[in-house]
């Protein structure tokens, strides 16, 4: 009766259960109080207590809140209590990865990097108790820190099983096991997964059954083979952490001998044996090491490739192993180490064919290290050395791929016309992806989408035969193709899928680009807070992992998003670093978006438009049609529609897909100040998912209707704009603010009003806009008259008030 003894009358006689239960019930009557009884671990109640609690529930004398494990055998009395009619069950299931991310963001009070939420989900398996103790321990150990606006893991592996509370919880769970069962758990902790046949050589089937019933191990079936793993990753972490070295070596050598004694017939046996031998003794059969490294490469486990090949005896290294080692360094962002190994391999290659393969690997390493000039020089030198037409074609394709990604769209695409003729599958698929990027940039969006889709499918198929770049990279290309043709939701889906796959496989470089794709898709949709979140993650990942090539576009996107969200100081800080990042970007001109929107947020829309037109000129020079259209549309949003519309009309003739038409119709309607056309354009833009521009188009329509005296239409358009703006997560732009100002201000008056409201004196405004101080004062007088105010203070208040009216995050 321990659970409720403190509530029962003194001297309760349990020798007569019916009388005792009646007396216990009466003890709850007549006190003018209502009782809520909390029972932790209901399954541990003794039968007498369970029976009494059930009767008290049935009589309505108490309300019970209890916890009950789902993996325990209940006593009959506890089972009866669990089945009481008035009991309502609330399942506390394991959290999904998204659930873990949501909980972490709420508890930590900020955005959590996806890789971090993935790792914590992997270690905790969504168990909220384990997750809590992990997070507390990691924060205490400064292994989970806030960096660059994100919560990120500094060293998950070193601390995942090291918190005292986690060790205590796991030890409590495992301490009930017999010594024979503990041996099995220790073996799996060191060498999982193990086939059931292999495991049966260590113990009896009864022990395996007992462990499975206790939910300490899981048995999986795949390809006609049953294998066993520990039921929870933390079990392995804790068991390994408490294991002496001699015991670990004993297990590894025992497992190795058992597999070798049966011929190591399975494909992954060589990988396991080589890994176990190196861990146990520091040495392994060189042939096994080389085979194991190839197997690890196929699964994109380049950390494992490095672990194996760095222990290969020097006299056993071959051209192939050096090439593989260089590739592993490159994909792990150790670009200098890769260049050192590949340069040595290039100089010692036994023939021209091998030299060519190293040259291409070298150029890609240097290119992704943001050393594009060196990469192109080496490619040119290799081209001059060979007379083989096939080799020359391959090198020209390689150059074309690099030039497309470097933003030299037209020049690169001329070299990629014969992609399908390249016999080497790995290079052919890489070049096809770059060609799809180029087609998207040129405005041939339907062709780009078809090629990107086909290339991704071929990439997945090729991965079964050859070692190739992680397939998530092909989804990055597909995401961009979707965006270029106006399928913004499809762009987001492709990037989301690819990013999850890349994070799960620790494919850091594709993950960086895919997080950028997520940000760009969100920006185009007008989900500005989401764009800010993903650009932040891209920039942090690029800085921490040394992926320099993503820094410039990530910084530009983050500056723009921060500016539109009103975080001007953050935007200024990020923009200050942008020019120090490498200028290698396949979307020429789009790296100026941040500067333009920062200027616009300060009210300097004329200067912002000039930046955008200059950026559009760079895109035009490179042949990047879709980027040029985007930049011109941004200028139209900021008041330069008359100047932008003509060129947009020319570009629309060369660009297919669903995006070019709505952009053009919006700009033309803005240029003509056509209220009906602007409202129609808002509908077109909403249809493709460009919600923020749609909201601005509807706002401009409402203002024109108001000026025309069409009050009912003005109200309807304003309501449409407000509804669209609710999905834009707090965006504040001149186009939205324009609707909220009561008077019909011109673009120049609105620009002056915003600058004056920020506190800038007339002289300063005049210098920025290249006009006289008298002109600014005249503008201000007209603004005061139109808005019905008399001072700058009232102007600042009105603009601040109106910003608040549109600063309404979704939900």
Coordinates of N, CA, C and O in Angstrom, one line a residue, residues 670-799:
X670 N 3.0 47.4 -63.3 CA 3.6 48.4 -62.5 C 4.0 49.6 -63.3 O 3.8 50.8 -62.9
X671 N 4.6 49.3 -64.5 CA 5.1 50.4 -65.3 C 3.9 51.3 -65.8 O 4.0 52.5 -65.9
X672 N 2.8 50.6 -66.2 CA 1.6 51.3 -66.7 C 0.7 51.9 -65.6 O -0.2 52.6 -65.8
X673 N 1.0 51.5 -64.3 CA 0.2 51.8 -63.2 C -1.3 51.4 -63.5 O -2.2 52.2 -63.3
X674 N -1.4 50.1 -63.9 CA -2.7 49.6 -64.3 C -3.3 48.8 -63.1 O -2.8 47.7 -62.8
X675 N -4.3 49.3 -62.5 CA -4.8 48.6 -61.3 C -5.4 47.3 -61.5 O -5.1 46.3 -60.8
X676 N -6.1 47.1 -62.6 CA -6.7 45.8 -62.9 C -5.6 44.8 -63.3 O -5.6 43.6 -62.8
X677 N -4.6 45.2 -64.1 CA -3.5 44.3 -64.4 C -2.7 43.9 -63.2 O -2.2 42.8 -63.2
X678 N -2.5 44.8 -62.3 CA -1.8 44.5 -61.1 C -2.5 43.5 -60.3 O -1.9 42.5 -59.7
X679 N -3.8 43.6 -60.2 CA -4.5 42.6 -59.4 C -4.5 41.2 -60.1 O -4.4 40.2 -59.4
X680 N -4.6 41.2 -61.4 CA -4.5 40.0 -62.2 C -3.1 39.4 -62.0 O -2.9 38.1 -61.8
X681 N -2.1 40.2 -62.0 CA -0.7 39.7 -61.8 C -0.5 39.1 -60.5 O 0.2 38.1 -60.3
X682 N -1.2 39.7 -59.5 CA -1.1 39.1 -58.1 C -1.6 37.7 -58.1 O -1.1 36.8 -57.5
X683 N -2.7 37.5 -58.8 CA -3.3 36.1 -58.9 C -2.3 35.2 -59.6 O -2.1 34.0 -59.2
X684 N -1.7 35.6 -60.7 CA -0.7 34.8 -61.4 C 0.5 34.4 -60.5 O 1.0 33.3 -60.5
X685 N 1.0 35.4 -59.8 CA 2.1 35.2 -58.9 C 1.8 34.3 -57.8 O 2.5 33.4 -57.4
X686 N 0.6 34.4 -57.2 CA 0.1 33.5 -56.2 C 0.0 32.1 -56.7 O 0.3 31.1 -56.0
X687 N -0.4 31.9 -58.0 CA -0.6 30.6 -58.6 C 0.8 29.8 -58.6 O 0.8 28.6 -58.3
X688 N 1.9 30.5 -58.8 CA 3.2 29.8 -58.9 C 3.8 29.8 -57.5 O 4.9 29.2 -57.3
X689 N 3.2 30.5 -56.5 CA 3.7 30.4 -55.1 C 4.6 31.6 -54.7 O 5.2 31.5 -53.7
X690 N 4.7 32.6 -55.6 CA 5.5 33.8 -55.3 C 4.7 34.8 -54.5 O 4.2 35.8 -55.0
X691 N 4.5 34.5 -53.2 CA 3.4 35.1 -52.4 C 3.8 36.5 -52.0 O 2.9 37.4 -51.9
X692 N 5.1 36.8 -51.8 CA 5.4 38.2 -51.3 C 5.2 39.2 -52.5 O 4.7 40.3 -52.3
X693 N 5.7 38.8 -53.7 CA 5.5 39.7 -54.8 C 4.0 39.8 -55.1 O 3.5 40.9 -55.5
X694 N 3.3 38.7 -55.0 CA 1.9 38.8 -55.2 C 1.2 39.8 -54.2 O 0.3 40.6 -54.6
X695 N 1.6 39.7 -53.0 CA 1.1 40.7 -52.0 C 1.4 42.1 -52.3 O 0.5 43.0 -52.2
X696 N 2.6 42.4 -52.8 CA 3.0 43.7 -53.2 C 2.2 44.2 -54.5 O 1.8 45.3 -54.6
X697 N 1.9 43.2 -55.4 CA 1.2 43.6 -56.6 C -0.3 44.0 -56.2 O -0.8 44.9 -56.7
X698 N -0.8 43.2 -55.3 CA -2.2 43.5 -54.8 C -2.2 44.8 -54.1 O -3.2 45.6 -54.2
X699 N -1.2 45.1 -53.3 CA -1.1 46.3 -52.6 C -1.0 47.5 -53.5 O -1.7 48.6 -53.3
X700 N -0.2 47.4 -54.6 CA -0.1 48.5 -55.5 C -1.5 48.7 -56.2 O -1.9 49.8 -56.5
X701 N -2.2 47.6 -56.5 CA -3.5 47.7 -57.1 C -4.5 48.4 -56.2 O -5.2 49.3 -56.7
X702 N -4.4 48.1 -54.9 CA -5.3 48.7 -54.0 C -5.1 50.2 -53.9 O -6.0 51.0 -53.9
X703 N -3.8 50.6 -53.9 CA -3.5 52.0 -53.9 C -4.0 52.8 -55.1 O -4.6 53.9 -55.0
X704 N -3.9 52.1 -56.3 CA -4.4 52.8 -57.5 C -5.9 52.9 -57.5 O -6.5 53.9 -57.9
X705 N -6.6 51.8 -57.1 CA -8.0 51.8 -57.0 C -8.5 52.9 -56.1 O -9.5 53.6 -56.3
X706 N -7.7 53.1 -55.0 CA -8.1 54.2 -54.0 C -7.9 55.5 -54.7 O -8.8 56.4 -54.5
X707 N -6.9 55.7 -55.4 CA -6.7 57.0 -56.1 C -7.7 57.2 -57.2 O -8.1 58.4 -57.4
X708 N -8.2 56.1 -57.8 CA -9.3 56.3 -58.8 C -10.7 56.4 -58.2 O -11.6 56.5 -59.0
X709 N -10.8 56.3 -56.9 CA -12.0 56.5 -56.3 C -12.9 55.2 -56.2 O -14.1 55.2 -55.9
X710 N -12.3 54.1 -56.5 CA -13.0 52.8 -56.6 C -12.8 52.1 -55.2 O -12.0 51.2 -55.0
X711 N -13.5 52.6 -54.2 CA -13.3 52.2 -52.8 C -13.5 50.7 -52.6 O -12.7 50.1 -51.9
X712 N -14.5 50.2 -53.2 CA -14.8 48.8 -52.9 C -13.7 47.9 -53.5 O -13.3 47.0 -52.8
X713 N -13.3 48.2 -54.7 CA -12.2 47.4 -55.3 C -10.9 47.6 -54.5 O -10.1 46.7 -54.3
X714 N -10.7 48.8 -54.0 CA -9.5 49.1 -53.2 C -9.5 48.2 -52.0 O -8.4 47.7 -51.6
X715 N -10.6 48.2 -51.3 CA -10.7 47.4 -50.1 C -10.5 45.9 -50.4 O -9.8 45.2 -49.6
X716 N -11.1 45.4 -51.5 CA -10.9 44.0 -51.8 C -9.4 43.7 -52.1 O -8.9 42.7 -51.6
X717 N -8.8 44.5 -52.9 CA -7.4 44.3 -53.2 C -6.5 44.4 -52.0 O -5.5 43.6 -51.8
X718 N -6.8 45.3 -51.1 CA -6.1 45.5 -49.8 C -6.2 44.2 -49.0 O -5.2 43.7 -48.4
X719 N -7.4 43.7 -48.9 CA -7.6 42.4 -48.2 C -6.9 41.3 -48.8 O -6.3 40.4 -48.1
X720 N -6.8 41.2 -50.1 CA -6.0 40.1 -50.8 C -4.6 40.3 -50.4 O -3.9 39.3 -50.1
X721 N -4.1 41.5 -50.4 CA -2.7 41.7 -50.1 C -2.4 41.3 -48.7 O -1.4 40.7 -48.4
X722 N -3.3 41.7 -47.7 CA -3.1 41.4 -46.3 C -3.1 39.9 -46.1 O -2.2 39.4 -45.3
X723 N -4.0 39.2 -46.8 CA -4.0 37.7 -46.6 C -2.7 37.1 -47.1 O -2.2 36.1 -46.5
X724 N -2.2 37.5 -48.3 CA -1.0 37.0 -48.8 C 0.2 37.3 -47.9 O 1.1 36.5 -47.7
X725 N 0.2 38.5 -47.4 CA 1.3 39.0 -46.5 C 1.4 38.1 -45.3 O 2.5 38.0 -44.7
X726 N 0.3 37.6 -44.8 CA 0.4 36.7 -43.6 C 1.2 35.5 -43.8 O 1.7 35.0 -42.8
X727 N 1.4 35.1 -45.0 CA 2.3 33.9 -45.2 C 3.7 34.3 -45.4 O 4.6 33.4 -45.7
X728 N 4.0 35.6 -45.3 CA 5.4 36.0 -45.7 C 6.2 36.2 -44.4 O 7.3 36.9 -44.5
X729 N 5.8 35.8 -43.3 CA 6.6 35.6 -42.1 C 7.3 36.9 -41.6 O 8.4 36.9 -41.3
X730 N 6.5 38.0 -41.6 CA 7.0 39.2 -41.0 C 7.8 40.1 -42.0 O 8.5 41.0 -41.6
X731 N 7.7 39.8 -43.3 CA 8.4 40.7 -44.3 C 7.8 42.1 -44.3 O 6.6 42.3 -44.2
X732 N 8.8 43.0 -44.4 CA 8.4 44.5 -44.5 C 9.1 45.0 -45.7 O 10.4 45.1 -45.7
X733 N 8.4 45.3 -46.8 CA 9.0 45.8 -48.0 C 8.4 47.1 -48.4 O 7.2 47.4 -48.0
X734 N 9.0 47.9 -49.2 CA 8.4 49.2 -49.7 C 7.0 48.9 -50.4 O 6.1 49.7 -50.2
X735 N 6.9 47.8 -51.1 CA 5.7 47.4 -51.7 C 4.5 47.2 -50.8 O 3.4 47.5 -51.1
X736 N 4.8 46.6 -49.7 CA 3.8 46.4 -48.7 C 3.5 47.7 -47.9 O 2.4 48.0 -47.5
X737 N 4.6 48.4 -47.5 CA 4.4 49.6 -46.8 C 3.6 50.7 -47.6 O 2.8 51.5 -47.0
X738 N 3.8 50.6 -48.9 CA 3.1 51.6 -49.8 C 1.6 51.5 -49.6 O 0.9 52.5 -49.6
X739 N 1.0 50.3 -49.3 CA -0.4 50.2 -49.1 C -0.9 50.9 -47.8 O -2.0 51.4 -47.8
X740 N 0.0 50.8 -46.8 CA -0.4 51.3 -45.5 C -0.4 52.8 -45.3 O -1.0 53.3 -44.4
X741 N 0.4 53.5 -46.1 CA 0.5 55.0 -46.0 C -0.8 55.5 -46.6 O -1.3 55.2 -47.7
X742 N -1.4 56.4 -45.8 CA -2.8 56.9 -46.2 C -2.9 57.7 -47.5 O -3.8 57.7 -48.2
X743 N -1.8 58.5 -47.7 CA -1.9 59.3 -48.9 C -1.3 58.7 -50.1 O -0.5 57.7 -50.0
X744 N -1.6 59.2 -51.3 CA -1.0 58.6 -52.6 C 0.4 59.1 -52.9 O 0.6 60.0 -53.7
X745 N 1.4 58.7 -52.1 CA 2.8 59.1 -52.3 C 3.3 58.5 -53.6 O 3.1 57.4 -54.0
X746 N 4.2 59.4 -54.2 CA 4.9 58.8 -55.4 C 6.1 58.0 -54.9 O 6.4 58.0 -53.7
X747 N 6.7 57.3 -55.8 CA 7.9 56.5 -55.4 C 9.0 57.3 -54.8 O 9.5 56.9 -53.7
X748 N 9.3 58.5 -55.3 CA 10.3 59.4 -54.8 C 9.8 59.9 -53.4 O 10.6 59.9 -52.5
X749 N 8.6 60.3 -53.3 CA 8.1 60.8 -52.0 C 8.1 59.7 -50.9 O 8.5 59.9 -49.8
X750 N 7.8 58.4 -51.3 CA 7.9 57.3 -50.3 C 9.4 57.1 -49.9 O 9.6 56.8 -48.7
X751 N 10.3 57.2 -50.9 CA 11.7 57.1 -50.5 C 12.2 58.2 -49.6 O 12.8 57.9 -48.6
X752 N 11.8 59.4 -49.8 CA 12.2 60.5 -49.0 C 11.5 60.3 -47.6 O 12.2 60.5 -46.5
X753 N 10.3 59.9 -47.6 CA 9.5 59.7 -46.3 C 10.2 58.7 -45.4 O 10.4 58.9 -44.2
X754 N 10.7 57.6 -46.0 CA 11.3 56.5 -45.3 C 12.6 57.0 -44.7 O 13.0 56.7 -43.5
X755 N 13.4 57.7 -45.5 CA 14.7 58.2 -45.1 C 14.5 59.2 -43.9 O 15.2 59.2 -42.9
X756 N 13.6 60.1 -44.1 CA 13.3 61.1 -43.1 C 12.8 60.5 -41.8 O 13.2 60.9 -40.7
X757 N 12.0 59.5 -41.9 CA 11.5 58.8 -40.7 C 12.6 58.1 -39.9 O 12.5 57.9 -38.7
X758 N 13.7 57.7 -40.6 CA 14.8 57.0 -40.0 C 15.7 58.0 -39.2 O 16.6 57.6 -38.5
X759 N 15.4 59.3 -39.4 CA 16.2 60.3 -38.7 C 17.2 61.1 -39.5 O 17.9 61.9 -39.0
X760 N 17.3 60.7 -40.8 CA 18.3 61.4 -41.6 C 17.9 62.9 -41.9 O 16.7 63.1 -42.2
X761 N 18.8 63.8 -41.7 CA 18.5 65.2 -42.0 C 18.3 65.5 -43.5 O 18.8 64.6 -44.3
X762 N 17.7 66.6 -43.9 CA 17.4 66.9 -45.3 C 18.7 66.9 -46.1 O 18.8 66.4 -47.2
X763 N 19.8 67.5 -45.5 CA 21.1 67.6 -46.2 C 21.6 66.2 -46.6 O 22.0 65.9 -47.7
X764 N 21.5 65.2 -45.6 CA 22.0 63.9 -45.9 C 21.2 63.2 -46.9 O 21.7 62.5 -47.8
X765 N 19.9 63.4 -46.8 CA 19.0 62.7 -47.8 C 19.3 63.3 -49.2 O 19.3 62.5 -50.2
X766 N 19.5 64.6 -49.3 CA 19.8 65.2 -50.6 C 21.1 64.6 -51.2 O 21.2 64.4 -52.4
X767 N 22.1 64.4 -50.3 CA 23.4 63.8 -50.8 C 23.1 62.4 -51.4 O 23.7 62.0 -52.4
X768 N 22.4 61.6 -50.6 CA 22.1 60.2 -51.0 C 21.4 60.2 -52.3 O 21.6 59.3 -53.2
X769 N 20.4 61.1 -52.5 CA 19.5 61.0 -53.7 C 20.0 62.0 -54.8 O 19.4 62.0 -55.9
X770 N 21.2 62.6 -54.6 CA 21.8 63.5 -55.6 C 20.8 64.6 -56.1 O 20.6 64.9 -57.3
X771 N 20.2 65.3 -55.1 CA 19.3 66.4 -55.4 C 19.7 67.5 -54.4 O 20.5 67.3 -53.5
X772 N 19.0 68.6 -54.5 CA 19.3 69.7 -53.6 C 18.5 69.6 -52.3 O 17.5 68.9 -52.2
X773 N 19.0 70.2 -51.2 CA 18.3 70.2 -50.0 C 16.9 70.8 -50.1 O 15.9 70.4 -49.5
X774 N 16.8 71.9 -50.9 CA 15.5 72.5 -51.1 C 14.5 71.5 -51.7 O 13.3 71.5 -51.3
X775 N 14.9 70.7 -52.6 CA 14.0 69.7 -53.3 C 13.5 68.7 -52.2 O 12.3 68.4 -52.2
X776 N 14.4 68.3 -51.3 CA 14.0 67.4 -50.3 C 12.9 68.0 -49.4 O 11.9 67.4 -49.0
X777 N 13.2 69.3 -49.0 CA 12.2 70.0 -48.1 C 10.9 70.1 -48.8 O 9.8 70.0 -48.2
X778 N 10.9 70.4 -50.1 CA 9.6 70.5 -50.9 C 8.9 69.2 -50.9 O 7.7 69.1 -50.7
X779 N 9.7 68.1 -51.0 CA 9.1 66.7 -51.0 C 8.4 66.5 -49.6 O 7.3 66.0 -49.5
X780 N 9.1 66.9 -48.6 CA 8.6 66.7 -47.2 C 7.3 67.4 -47.0 O 6.4 66.9 -46.4
X781 N 7.2 68.6 -47.5 CA 6.0 69.4 -47.3 C 4.8 68.8 -48.0 O 3.7 68.7 -47.5
X782 N 5.0 68.2 -49.2 CA 4.0 67.5 -49.9 C 3.6 66.3 -49.2 O 2.4 65.9 -49.1
X783 N 4.6 65.6 -48.6 CA 4.3 64.3 -47.9 C 3.4 64.6 -46.7 O 2.4 64.0 -46.4
X784 N 3.8 65.7 -45.9 CA 3.0 66.1 -44.7 C 1.6 66.4 -45.1 O 0.6 66.0 -44.4
X785 N 1.4 67.1 -46.2 CA 0.1 67.5 -46.7 C -0.7 66.2 -47.0 O -1.9 66.1 -46.6
X786 N -0.1 65.3 -47.8 CA -0.9 64.1 -48.2 C -1.2 63.2 -47.0 O -2.3 62.6 -47.0
X787 N -0.3 63.1 -46.0 CA -0.6 62.2 -44.9 C -1.3 62.9 -43.7 O -1.7 62.2 -42.7
X788 N -1.5 64.2 -43.8 CA -2.3 64.9 -42.8 C -1.5 65.0 -41.5 O -2.0 65.0 -40.4
X789 N -0.1 65.2 -41.6 CA 0.7 65.4 -40.4 C 1.5 66.7 -40.6 O 1.5 67.3 -41.6
X790 N 2.3 67.0 -39.5 CA 3.0 68.2 -39.5 C 4.5 68.1 -39.2 O 5.2 69.2 -39.2
X791 N 5.0 66.9 -38.8 CA 6.4 66.9 -38.4 C 7.0 65.5 -38.7 O 6.3 64.5 -39.0
X792 N 8.3 65.5 -38.6 CA 9.0 64.2 -38.9 C 8.7 63.2 -37.8 O 8.7 62.0 -38.1
X793 N 8.5 63.7 -36.6 CA 8.1 62.7 -35.5 C 6.8 62.0 -35.8 O 6.7 60.8 -35.7
X794 N 5.8 62.7 -36.3 CA 4.6 62.1 -36.7 C 4.8 61.2 -37.9 O 4.2 60.1 -38.0
X795 N 5.7 61.6 -38.8 CA 6.0 60.7 -40.0 C 6.6 59.4 -39.5 O 6.3 58.3 -40.0
X796 N 7.6 59.5 -38.6 CA 8.2 58.3 -38.1 C 7.2 57.4 -37.4 O 7.3 56.1 -37.6
X797 N 6.3 58.0 -36.6 CA 5.3 57.2 -35.9 C 4.4 56.5 -36.9 O 4.1 55.3 -36.8
X798 N 4.0 57.2 -38.0 CA 3.1 56.7 -39.0 C 3.7 55.5 -39.7 O 3.1 54.4 -39.8
X799 N 5.0 55.6 -40.1 CA 5.6 54.6 -40.8 C 5.9 53.4 -39.9 O 5.7 52.2 -40.3

